[in-house]
Structure formats: C-alpha cells, structure tokens
Coordinates of C-alpha atoms in Angstrom, one line a residue:
L7 CA 87.3 117.4 130.7
N8 CA 89.5 116.0 127.9
V9 CA 93.3 115.7 128.7
W10 CA 96.2 114.5 126.7
R11 CA 98.7 112.2 128.5
P12 CA 102.2 113.7 128.3
A13 CA 103.9 112.8 125.0
R14 CA 100.4 112.4 123.6
W15 CA 100.3 108.6 123.9
A16 CA 96.6 108.6 124.9
N17 CA 93.9 111.0 126.0
W18 CA 91.8 110.8 129.1
M19 CA 88.2 111.9 129.6
F20 CA 86.8 112.8 133.0
E21 CA 83.4 114.1 134.1
V22 CA 83.7 117.4 136.0
E23 CA 82.3 116.6 139.4
R24 CA 82.4 120.2 140.5
Y25 CA 84.1 123.5 139.7
N26 CA 85.2 126.1 142.3
S27 CA 85.0 129.5 140.6
S28 CA 86.8 131.3 143.4
S29 CA 89.9 129.0 143.3
N30 CA 89.5 128.1 139.6
N31 CA 89.9 124.4 140.5
F32 CA 88.2 121.4 138.9
T33 CA 87.3 118.3 140.8
F34 CA 87.6 115.3 138.6
G35 CA 84.7 112.8 138.6
R36 CA 84.2 109.5 136.8
G37 CA 86.6 108.6 134.0
G38 CA 90.4 108.6 133.3
N39 CA 90.4 104.9 132.4
Q40 CA 90.9 105.4 128.6
G41 CA 94.6 104.6 128.6
A42 CA 96.7 101.7 130.0
R43 CA 99.5 103.8 131.2
G44 CA 99.0 106.4 133.9
E45 CA 101.0 109.5 134.6
N46 CA 101.2 112.0 137.5
T47 CA 100.8 115.0 135.2
G48 CA 98.7 115.8 132.2
G49 CA 99.2 117.6 128.9
D50 CA 97.0 119.8 126.7
F51 CA 93.3 119.8 127.8
F52 CA 90.0 121.3 127.0
V53 CA 86.6 121.4 128.7
E54 CA 83.4 120.6 126.7
N55 CA 79.8 121.4 127.3
V56 CA 80.4 125.0 128.6
M57 CA 77.8 127.6 127.6
E58 CA 80.4 130.4 127.5
E59 CA 82.4 128.4 124.9
L60 CA 79.5 128.0 122.5
D61 CA 81.1 130.3 119.9
H62 CA 81.8 128.3 116.7
P63 CA 79.6 126.7 114.0
G64 CA 78.9 123.0 114.8
E65 CA 79.3 123.3 118.5
F66 CA 76.5 122.6 121.0
F67 CA 75.6 123.0 124.7
F68 CA 73.2 120.8 126.6
D69 CA 71.6 122.3 129.7
K70 CA 71.0 119.3 132.0
S71 CA 68.9 121.4 134.4
T72 CA 66.3 122.5 131.7
G73 CA 66.8 119.7 129.1
D74 CA 67.5 122.4 126.4
L75 CA 70.0 121.7 123.6
Y76 CA 71.7 124.8 122.1
L77 CA 73.3 124.3 118.7
F78 CA 75.5 126.8 116.8
Y79 CA 74.1 126.2 113.3
N80 CA 76.7 125.4 110.7
G81 CA 75.2 127.2 107.8
T82 CA 74.0 130.5 106.3
G83 CA 71.0 132.1 107.9
A84 CA 68.5 130.4 110.2
P85 CA 68.2 126.6 110.2
P86 CA 65.6 125.3 107.8
P87 CA 62.4 123.9 109.4
S88 CA 63.2 120.5 108.0
M89 CA 66.6 120.2 109.6
E90 CA 67.0 117.1 111.8
V91 CA 69.2 116.9 114.9
I92 CA 70.3 113.4 115.7
V93 CA 71.2 112.5 119.3
P94 CA 72.6 109.0 119.3
Q95 CA 71.4 106.9 122.2
I96 CA 72.7 103.3 121.7
P97 CA 76.2 102.0 121.3
V98 CA 75.5 98.7 119.5
L99 CA 73.5 98.4 116.3
L100 CA 74.0 94.6 115.6
N101 CA 74.9 92.0 118.1
L102 CA 75.8 88.4 117.2
T103 CA 76.6 86.6 120.5
G104 CA 77.0 82.9 120.9
S105 CA 79.7 80.9 122.8
Q106 CA 82.7 78.7 122.1
W107 CA 80.4 75.7 122.8
D108 CA 77.3 77.0 120.9
P109 CA 78.6 79.5 118.3
V110 CA 76.6 81.6 115.8
R111 CA 77.5 80.1 112.4
G112 CA 77.6 81.2 108.8
V113 CA 75.9 84.6 109.0
T114 CA 76.7 87.2 106.3
I115 CA 76.1 90.9 106.9
S116 CA 76.3 92.7 103.6
G117 CA 75.5 96.1 102.1
I118 CA 74.2 97.7 105.3
G119 CA 74.8 101.3 106.5
F120 CA 75.8 101.6 110.2
K121 CA 75.6 105.2 111.5
S122 CA 75.1 107.3 114.6
T123 CA 76.0 105.3 117.6
R124 CA 76.6 107.2 120.8
Y125 CA 80.1 107.7 122.2
T126 CA 81.5 105.0 124.4
Y127 CA 84.7 106.5 125.7
M128 CA 83.2 106.9 129.2
E129 CA 82.2 103.2 129.3
P130 CA 84.4 100.8 131.4
H131 CA 87.7 100.0 129.7
G132 CA 90.0 97.0 130.1
V133 CA 93.7 96.6 129.6
P134 CA 93.6 94.0 126.8
S135 CA 97.2 92.8 127.2
G136 CA 100.7 94.0 127.7
G137 CA 100.6 97.0 125.3
D138 CA 99.7 100.6 125.9
W139 CA 96.1 100.4 124.7
A140 CA 93.0 100.4 126.9
L141 CA 89.8 99.3 125.1
D142 CA 86.1 99.3 125.7
R143 CA 84.6 95.9 124.7
I144 CA 81.8 97.4 122.6
A145 CA 81.2 98.4 119.0
A146 CA 78.4 99.1 116.5
V147 CA 78.8 95.5 115.3
F148 CA 79.6 93.2 118.1
L149 CA 80.6 89.6 117.3
E150 CA 81.4 87.0 120.1
G151 CA 81.1 83.3 119.9
T152 CA 80.9 83.0 116.1
E153 CA 82.2 80.8 113.3
G154 CA 82.3 81.8 109.6
V155 CA 80.7 85.2 110.0
T156 CA 81.2 87.7 107.2
V157 CA 80.8 91.5 107.4
Q158 CA 81.1 92.9 103.9
G159 CA 80.3 95.8 101.6
S160 CA 78.9 97.9 104.4
N161 CA 79.4 101.6 105.4
F162 CA 80.4 102.5 108.9
E163 CA 80.0 106.3 109.1
R164 CA 79.9 108.8 112.0
L165 CA 80.0 106.3 114.7
D166 CA 81.0 107.9 118.0
G167 CA 82.4 104.6 119.4
N168 CA 84.1 101.7 117.7
G169 CA 83.1 100.1 114.3
V170 CA 83.4 96.3 114.5
I171 CA 84.7 94.1 117.3
L172 CA 85.6 90.4 117.2
S173 CA 85.4 89.7 120.9
G174 CA 86.5 86.4 122.4
Y175 CA 85.9 83.2 120.5
N176 CA 85.6 84.0 116.7
R177 CA 86.8 81.6 114.0
N178 CA 87.2 82.2 110.3
A179 CA 85.4 85.6 110.4
T180 CA 85.9 87.9 107.4
V181 CA 85.6 91.7 107.5
Q182 CA 86.0 92.8 103.9
E183 CA 85.3 95.6 101.4
N184 CA 83.8 98.0 104.0
D185 CA 84.1 101.7 104.3
F186 CA 84.9 103.2 107.7
A187 CA 84.8 107.0 108.1
Y188 CA 84.5 109.5 110.9
I189 CA 84.8 106.9 113.7
G190 CA 85.0 108.1 117.3
G191 CA 87.3 105.1 118.4
N192 CA 88.8 102.2 116.5
A193 CA 87.5 101.0 113.2
I194 CA 88.1 97.3 113.8
I195 CA 89.0 95.5 117.1
S196 CA 90.0 91.9 117.7
W197 CA 90.2 91.1 121.4
G198 CA 90.3 87.7 123.0
Y199 CA 90.1 86.5 126.6
T200 CA 92.4 84.8 129.0
N201 CA 91.3 84.0 132.5
E202 CA 92.5 86.8 134.8
T203 CA 91.3 85.2 138.0
A204 CA 90.4 81.7 139.2
D205 CA 87.0 82.0 137.6
S206 CA 86.3 85.1 135.6
G207 CA 82.8 83.9 134.8
F208 CA 80.4 84.9 132.1
P209 CA 80.8 86.1 129.4
M210 CA 84.5 85.1 129.5
Y211 CA 83.8 81.5 130.7
T212 CA 80.9 79.5 131.8
P213 CA 81.3 79.7 135.5
R214 CA 83.6 77.0 137.0
T215 CA 84.0 75.4 133.6
N216 CA 86.8 75.1 131.1
F217 CA 88.9 78.0 132.5
P218 CA 92.7 78.1 132.7
N219 CA 94.5 78.9 135.9
A220 CA 96.4 82.0 135.0
G221 CA 96.0 85.1 132.9
V222 CA 98.8 84.1 130.5
D223 CA 97.1 80.8 129.5
G224 CA 95.4 81.0 126.2
T225 CA 95.2 77.3 125.4
D226 CA 91.5 77.1 125.9
G227 CA 90.9 78.9 122.6
N228 CA 88.6 81.7 123.8
H229 CA 90.1 84.2 121.4
P230 CA 89.9 85.3 117.7
L231 CA 91.7 82.9 115.4
D232 CA 92.1 82.6 111.6
N233 CA 90.1 85.7 110.8
K234 CA 90.6 88.0 107.8
I235 CA 90.5 91.8 107.4
L236 CA 90.5 92.4 103.7
K237 CA 90.1 95.3 101.2
N238 CA 88.6 97.8 103.7
L239 CA 88.9 101.6 103.4
G240 CA 89.4 103.4 106.7
R241 CA 89.9 107.1 107.3
E242 CA 89.2 109.7 110.0
V243 CA 89.2 107.4 113.0
G244 CA 89.9 108.2 116.6
L245 CA 87.9 111.5 116.5
Y246 CA 87.3 111.3 120.3
E247 CA 89.5 108.6 121.8
K248 CA 92.9 109.3 120.4
Q249 CA 94.5 106.0 121.4
S250 CA 92.7 104.4 118.5
S251 CA 93.7 102.6 115.3
F252 CA 92.1 101.4 112.1
Y253 CA 92.8 97.8 113.3
I254 CA 94.0 96.7 116.7
Q255 CA 94.4 93.1 117.9
S256 CA 95.0 91.7 121.3
K257 CA 95.0 88.1 122.5
T258 CA 94.4 87.2 118.8
A259 CA 96.3 84.9 116.5
R260 CA 96.7 83.9 112.8
S261 CA 95.0 87.0 111.5
T262 CA 95.3 88.1 107.8
I263 CA 95.2 91.8 107.3
S264 CA 95.5 92.4 103.6
E265 CA 94.8 94.9 100.8
N266 CA 93.4 97.6 103.0
V267 CA 93.8 101.3 102.6
F268 CA 94.0 103.3 105.9
F269 CA 94.8 106.9 106.4
N270 CA 94.1 109.9 108.6
G271 CA 94.3 108.6 112.2
P272 CA 95.6 110.0 115.4
R273 CA 97.8 107.1 116.5
A274 CA 99.4 104.0 114.9
G275 CA 97.4 102.8 111.9
I276 CA 97.6 99.1 112.7
N277 CA 98.5 97.9 116.2
F278 CA 99.4 94.5 117.5
N279 CA 99.1 94.9 121.3
D280 CA 101.0 91.7 122.2
G281 CA 102.8 88.6 121.0
F282 CA 99.9 86.2 121.6
G283 CA 100.2 83.1 119.5
G284 CA 101.6 84.8 116.3
G285 CA 101.2 83.4 112.8
D286 CA 99.7 86.7 111.6
V287 CA 100.1 88.1 108.1
L288 CA 100.1 91.8 107.3
A289 CA 100.3 92.1 103.5
S290 CA 99.6 94.5 100.6
N291 CA 98.2 97.3 102.6
L292 CA 98.5 101.1 101.9
V293 CA 98.8 103.1 105.1
F294 CA 99.7 106.7 105.5
S295 CA 98.9 109.9 107.4
T296 CA 98.9 108.2 110.8
C297 CA 100.0 109.6 114.2
R298 CA 98.6 112.9 113.1
E299 CA 97.9 114.0 116.7
S300 CA 100.2 111.9 118.8
G301 CA 103.9 111.2 119.4
D302 CA 105.6 107.9 118.7
H303 CA 104.8 105.1 116.3
G304 CA 103.8 105.2 112.6
P305 CA 101.7 103.1 110.2
F306 CA 102.3 99.9 112.2
N307 CA 103.2 99.3 115.9
S308 CA 103.7 96.2 118.0
W309 CA 104.4 95.4 121.6
D310 CA 105.4 92.1 123.3
R311 CA 105.8 92.8 127.0
Q312 CA 103.8 89.8 128.2
P313 CA 104.4 86.2 127.1
Y314 CA 101.4 84.0 126.5
L315 CA 100.9 80.2 126.5
T316 CA 99.2 79.1 123.3
T317 CA 99.2 76.1 120.9
V318 CA 99.5 78.3 117.8
R319 CA 103.2 77.7 117.0
N320 CA 103.2 73.9 116.6
G321 CA 100.0 72.5 118.2
T322 CA 101.5 72.0 121.6
P323 CA 101.4 74.5 124.5
S324 CA 104.3 77.0 124.2
M325 CA 105.3 80.4 125.4
V326 CA 107.0 80.9 122.1
M327 CA 104.9 82.5 119.4
A328 CA 104.8 81.6 115.7
W329 CA 106.6 83.9 113.2
R330 CA 104.6 86.9 111.9
E331 CA 105.0 88.2 108.3
I332 CA 104.8 91.9 107.2
H333 CA 105.2 92.0 103.4
H334 CA 104.4 93.9 100.2
N335 CA 103.0 96.9 102.1
F336 CA 103.4 100.6 101.2
F337 CA 103.7 102.6 104.4
I338 CA 104.3 106.3 104.5
D339 CA 105.4 107.7 107.9
N340 CA 104.6 111.3 107.1
Y341 CA 103.4 112.5 110.5
S342 CA 105.3 112.4 113.7
P343 CA 107.7 110.0 112.0
Q344 CA 109.4 107.4 114.1
E345 CA 109.3 104.2 112.1
S346 CA 106.9 102.8 109.4
I347 CA 107.2 99.5 111.2
D348 CA 107.7 100.1 114.9
N349 CA 108.5 96.9 116.7
D350 CA 108.3 98.2 120.2
D351 CA 109.1 96.9 123.7
G352 CA 110.1 93.3 123.4
S353 CA 108.6 92.5 120.0
G354 CA 110.0 89.4 118.3
F355 CA 109.5 86.8 115.6
F356 CA 108.8 89.3 112.8
K357 CA 109.8 88.8 109.1
S358 CA 109.3 92.1 107.3
H359 CA 110.1 91.9 103.6
H360 CA 109.2 93.3 100.2
N361 CA 107.8 96.5 101.8
V362 CA 108.1 100.1 100.6
L363 CA 108.7 102.2 103.8
I364 CA 108.9 105.9 103.3
Y365 CA 110.3 108.3 106.0
G366 CA 111.1 107.6 109.7
A367 CA 113.9 107.6 112.1
N368 CA 114.8 103.9 111.5
G369 CA 114.2 101.1 109.0
L370 CA 114.4 98.2 111.5
K371 CA 113.7 99.0 115.1
N372 CA 113.8 96.8 118.2
D373 CA 114.1 97.9 121.8
F374 CA 113.7 96.8 125.4
G375 CA 114.5 93.1 124.8
G376 CA 113.2 92.8 121.3
H377 CA 114.7 90.0 119.2
D378 CA 114.3 87.8 116.1
N379 CA 113.3 90.8 113.9
W380 CA 114.3 90.2 110.3
H381 CA 114.1 92.9 107.6
F382 CA 115.0 91.8 104.0
E383 CA 114.1 92.8 100.5
N384 CA 112.6 96.2 101.6
F385 CA 113.0 99.7 100.2
Y386 CA 113.4 102.5 102.7
G387 CA 113.0 106.0 101.4
F388 CA 114.6 108.9 103.2
I389 CA 115.0 107.5 106.6
D390 CA 117.5 108.8 109.2
Q391 CA 119.3 105.5 109.6
A392 CA 118.9 101.9 108.6
L393 CA 118.4 100.4 112.0
G394 CA 118.4 100.7 115.8
V395 CA 118.2 97.5 117.8
D396 CA 118.8 96.1 121.2
Q397 CA 121.1 93.4 122.6
T398 CA 119.7 89.8 122.1
L399 CA 120.6 86.3 123.1
P400 CA 122.6 84.1 120.7
D401 CA 120.5 82.6 118.0
H402 CA 118.0 85.3 118.4
E403 CA 119.8 88.1 116.6
D404 CA 118.1 90.7 114.4
R405 CA 118.8 90.5 110.7
F406 CA 119.0 93.3 108.0
F407 CA 119.9 92.0 104.6
N408 CA 119.2 92.5 100.8
N409 CA 117.5 95.8 101.5
T410 CA 117.8 99.2 99.7
A411 CA 117.9 102.2 101.9
A412 CA 118.1 105.9 100.9
L413 CA 119.4 107.6 104.1
T414 CA 119.3 111.3 105.0
G415 CA 122.6 111.0 106.9
G416 CA 125.8 109.0 106.7
N417 CA 125.4 106.6 109.6
L418 CA 124.1 103.1 109.3
G419 CA 122.6 103.3 112.7
E420 CA 122.9 101.2 115.9
P421 CA 123.4 97.5 115.2
V422 CA 124.9 95.2 117.8
C423 CA 128.6 95.2 116.7
T424 CA 130.4 93.1 119.2
G425 CA 129.7 90.0 121.4
D426 CA 128.2 86.7 120.7
A427 CA 124.9 87.9 119.2
I428 CA 126.0 90.4 116.5
T429 CA 123.3 91.9 114.3
L430 CA 123.4 90.1 110.9
L431 CA 124.0 92.7 108.1
A432 CA 124.6 91.6 104.5
D433 CA 124.1 92.4 100.8
N434 CA 122.4 95.8 101.3
Q435 CA 122.4 98.8 99.0
Y436 CA 122.8 102.1 100.8
Y437 CA 122.4 105.6 99.3
T438 CA 123.6 108.6 101.3
P439 CA 124.0 112.3 100.4
T440 CA 127.8 111.9 100.3
G441 CA 128.1 108.3 99.0
N442 CA 129.8 107.2 102.2
I443 CA 128.4 105.3 105.2
S444 CA 129.6 104.6 108.7
V445 CA 129.1 101.0 110.0
C446 CA 129.9 100.3 113.7
G447 CA 132.2 103.4 113.7
K448 CA 134.1 102.4 110.6
N449 CA 133.7 103.3 106.9
L450 CA 132.1 100.5 104.9
P451 CA 135.3 99.0 103.4
D452 CA 137.0 98.8 106.9
A453 CA 133.8 97.4 108.4
Q454 CA 133.8 94.6 105.8
K455 CA 137.4 93.9 106.5
A456 CA 136.3 93.2 110.1
G457 CA 133.6 90.8 108.8
L458 CA 130.7 93.2 109.1
D459 CA 128.0 94.0 106.5
L460 CA 129.6 91.7 103.9
G461 CA 128.3 92.2 100.3
S462 CA 126.8 95.6 101.0
R463 CA 127.4 98.7 98.8
V464 CA 127.0 102.4 99.1
G465 CA 126.5 105.3 96.7
T466 CA 125.0 108.7 96.4
I467 CA 121.2 109.1 96.3
P468 CA 120.1 108.7 92.6
N469 CA 117.4 110.6 90.9
S470 CA 113.7 109.7 91.6
S471 CA 113.2 107.7 88.4
L472 CA 115.8 105.2 89.4
L473 CA 114.4 104.9 92.9
L474 CA 110.9 104.4 91.4
G475 CA 112.3 101.6 89.3
E476 CA 113.6 99.9 92.4
I477 CA 110.2 100.2 94.1
Q478 CA 108.4 98.8 91.0
S479 CA 110.8 95.9 90.9
L480 CA 110.3 95.2 94.6
L481 CA 106.5 95.3 94.4
Q482 CA 106.6 93.5 91.0
I483 CA 104.8 96.4 89.3
K484 CA 105.3 96.9 85.6
P485 CA 106.0 100.4 84.4
S486 CA 102.7 100.3 82.4
D487 CA 100.9 99.5 85.6
A488 CA 102.0 102.7 87.4
A489 CA 99.8 105.7 87.2
G490 CA 100.5 107.2 83.8
A491 CA 103.9 105.6 83.8
R492 CA 105.2 108.9 85.2
P493 CA 108.3 108.3 87.3
D494 CA 109.1 112.0 87.2
I495 CA 106.1 112.8 89.5
I496 CA 107.0 110.5 92.4
V497 CA 107.4 112.3 95.8
V498 CA 109.3 110.4 98.5

C-alpha cells in the first residue's frame, strides 16, 4: 500500500497485513517509516501486487502461494523465447567498509556499470537529523570508514534503492563524472553519525570507546568531511520513495557539490538536512524539473532545526556553523515552484551569489528563525517577489543587495522593515510590469527617503535579449560562448 503524506512531502509504504472484503478495510502491516514527519491522515494512495489490477503493459503480479510471476508483456505479440526477466535480490553491489581508526584508503572505482539492485524502501529507516527526510542507510555502493576513495566514470542505472552512500567516517572522497538514471531512491547520500545514546555501539562506535555524550556532539569526527561531488549527471530519481534527491547530506560538512546536472526528480534536487558544521560549497550546477510530484521546495532546500557541536568553523568546539556558499548555479524552479533556493526552518549562514534563479515565489527566503542569509549579485527571473524573511536578532539580519530581479508583481516582498534588526536592502535593480515597486508599504522613492533600499532602481521588464545579457555578464559568459549566440530564443 503506497500512500502520500498530505501536502505530498513524502510517501509511505505499508505491507497489507489483511483485507476484509465485506467491510472493505485494510489492516496495515509493516512499514510507514519512510518519512520523518507523521500525520494522522493520508493523501493519494494505490495498492500494488493485486491480480485484478494487472491490466497495463509493464505491470506484474507475484502469487506468493504458488510462486508464479505474471507479467503483462510490454511489446507487440508474444514475448520472444530469449526474453529475460530480472528479479533483483540484493541491495548492495559494492561495499567498502573500514573504520575511523582503520580506514580503507586510496581505492578508485572507475568505469563500472551498477544495475538492478532490489528496492530498499521497506528496510529500516532512520531520521538522519532535524530535517524532514528519513533515510535507509544502504545503497548500491556503500562507503564507510574510508579516506581518498574515488567513484568515477560509472553508470548507475535502474537501481531500485539508492545509488551511492557516504556513511559515517569518509574523508576526501570524490564522486565524479557518473551517470545516475532511473533510481528508486536517492542518487547520492552523505550521512554521518552522532551518538544518540550513551553507547550506540557498532558500527557507529567501537563499544564503550570514543563516543560523545549527546546526540548533538559531532566533535569525534565520525561523519563525512571534505568530500567532492563533481560533474555527475542525474535524472529520473525517486521512482519509488518520493522523498528523495539527487544529493542529500546530513551530519556532513565541508562538501563541494559542483558542475553537476540534475533534473527530473520528485522532490528537492539537492537537500541539506541540517546545519551540521557548514563550510559547504554548492557551485556551477544546473538543476531543473525538480518537485515534479510533491509540494514545497525547488532545486535546492535546506533545514536547520537542530544545532550541532562541531569543530568545523574554527577548529574549536562550537554550536555555530561555518558559512556556506551557493554560487554560479543555474536553477530553474519550473515545477511546484516555491523558491529556487529554499532556506527552510531556521536555516542560517548562507551566502548565495552569482546565481541565475528562474521562477518561484521568492528570491530570498527564510522562515521559522532563519537568519544570516545573504543574497547578492544574483539574477532572478519572473519570481513573485524578491524576498520573504523572518525576524532575526541584531547582527544576524538577512541581506539582499546588488541583485537583479524581474518580478511578476509590484511588491518587493516581506523584509523586516522596523526594529533593531532590519533586513539590509541596497543597490538592487528591480523590473516590474508597471515600472513601480512597493517597499515596506511605500513606493521606492519614499522608502529611500526613510533610509530603506538605498541605491536601488526600478523599471519595466525589458526584452529578453537585455535580460540574457545580464545573465551572461553575471555568469561571465561571452556571447560567442552561448548556444548559437541566439538571445532571441531564451525562454525564462
């Protein structure tokens, strides 16, 4: 039984323990642990493996009582005698497991095809940290306790679970130039450990050795750090477990995610599930056609509901994370658009700059205690409003400056306009249908007389060639480098 959570934030899978045909009631069995946030009601649902529903090419029914497999052949005529039917049986194809004290070092995995693992959405799941995700700590390629491992130039295709996982202690790993397609869960996961009890034991920690005393303590280093996700192609992920991304990290720090192309996924394309450590760089990625089956989010999403103690920021234990940077990305929020960069639920210490962000409700977004979110030198194409942010403490204000924003309406949005922690607005270029904009309830000249949004300008939305010129300048692209140098064919 497959059920969407209301608002389509995740989907749950349950075994049907029994069915009462007279009352038409299902009794749920094992399952329902696929999302981190429960709900008293469900949404859309369907039941699989029902003989009466075997009515469409590609579908199958397995009769457990007889062991017979019925397949609706997806082709013309009868199946050829040479046809093979593959029934995946194992979830892990390659396992490199060491420990923080005895790591696997210097292994390169190159040019290999990984295919046909079994589904894992009914396996035990954990809540990796303070975000909405629940994850199964399992993948076709499983890395734990490694240093300097590289996964490159390989194809991950038609895997019914996850593609690659960096679990626990991994240092200086590189996942690069791989192709991920038709993945049942997440393409790439990075998920560290913190001690959830007095002694979580193996594989999290050698029993009664080197464990911290609380779940927020990450100072022991049992997490992914200084790893690179580079130049990968990912598409058609989350075929079964819809709360899935091309890349998700939790209890992970100082990652570099760069020059990847990700598209066609059911939920956020890239997800940072917490504010553990920080120091991450998300740069020069192309992400579009995300959130195709769910509500909320867009190409990138973050949460920061749970503080963590790490040494990432300055080498000493601190609950304050290092700044993260999101720059030179091209994000198109063309499905279920909320924001191209969705800094959700307490997210802080982000510098987002030199990005091209197309569509969405907001440019800059912070909520539920979010703070220290800076947007500068970005181009926003056809968004509803420039920003919507929350109240912050002094010296932790959000900042929106030196940006270019083409808005579909005439309202700047929802900055903090009064008090001792006013949102910093300055030197922006706004384009609106009328050539006017409202800032904190005033027209722009009157707002600037009150000391708000100084140096900013507003005009009517120009033609596409001028907008394309601004994008090329922002990304430092020469006209001859653009496809055919054809500004007339841009669609934003």
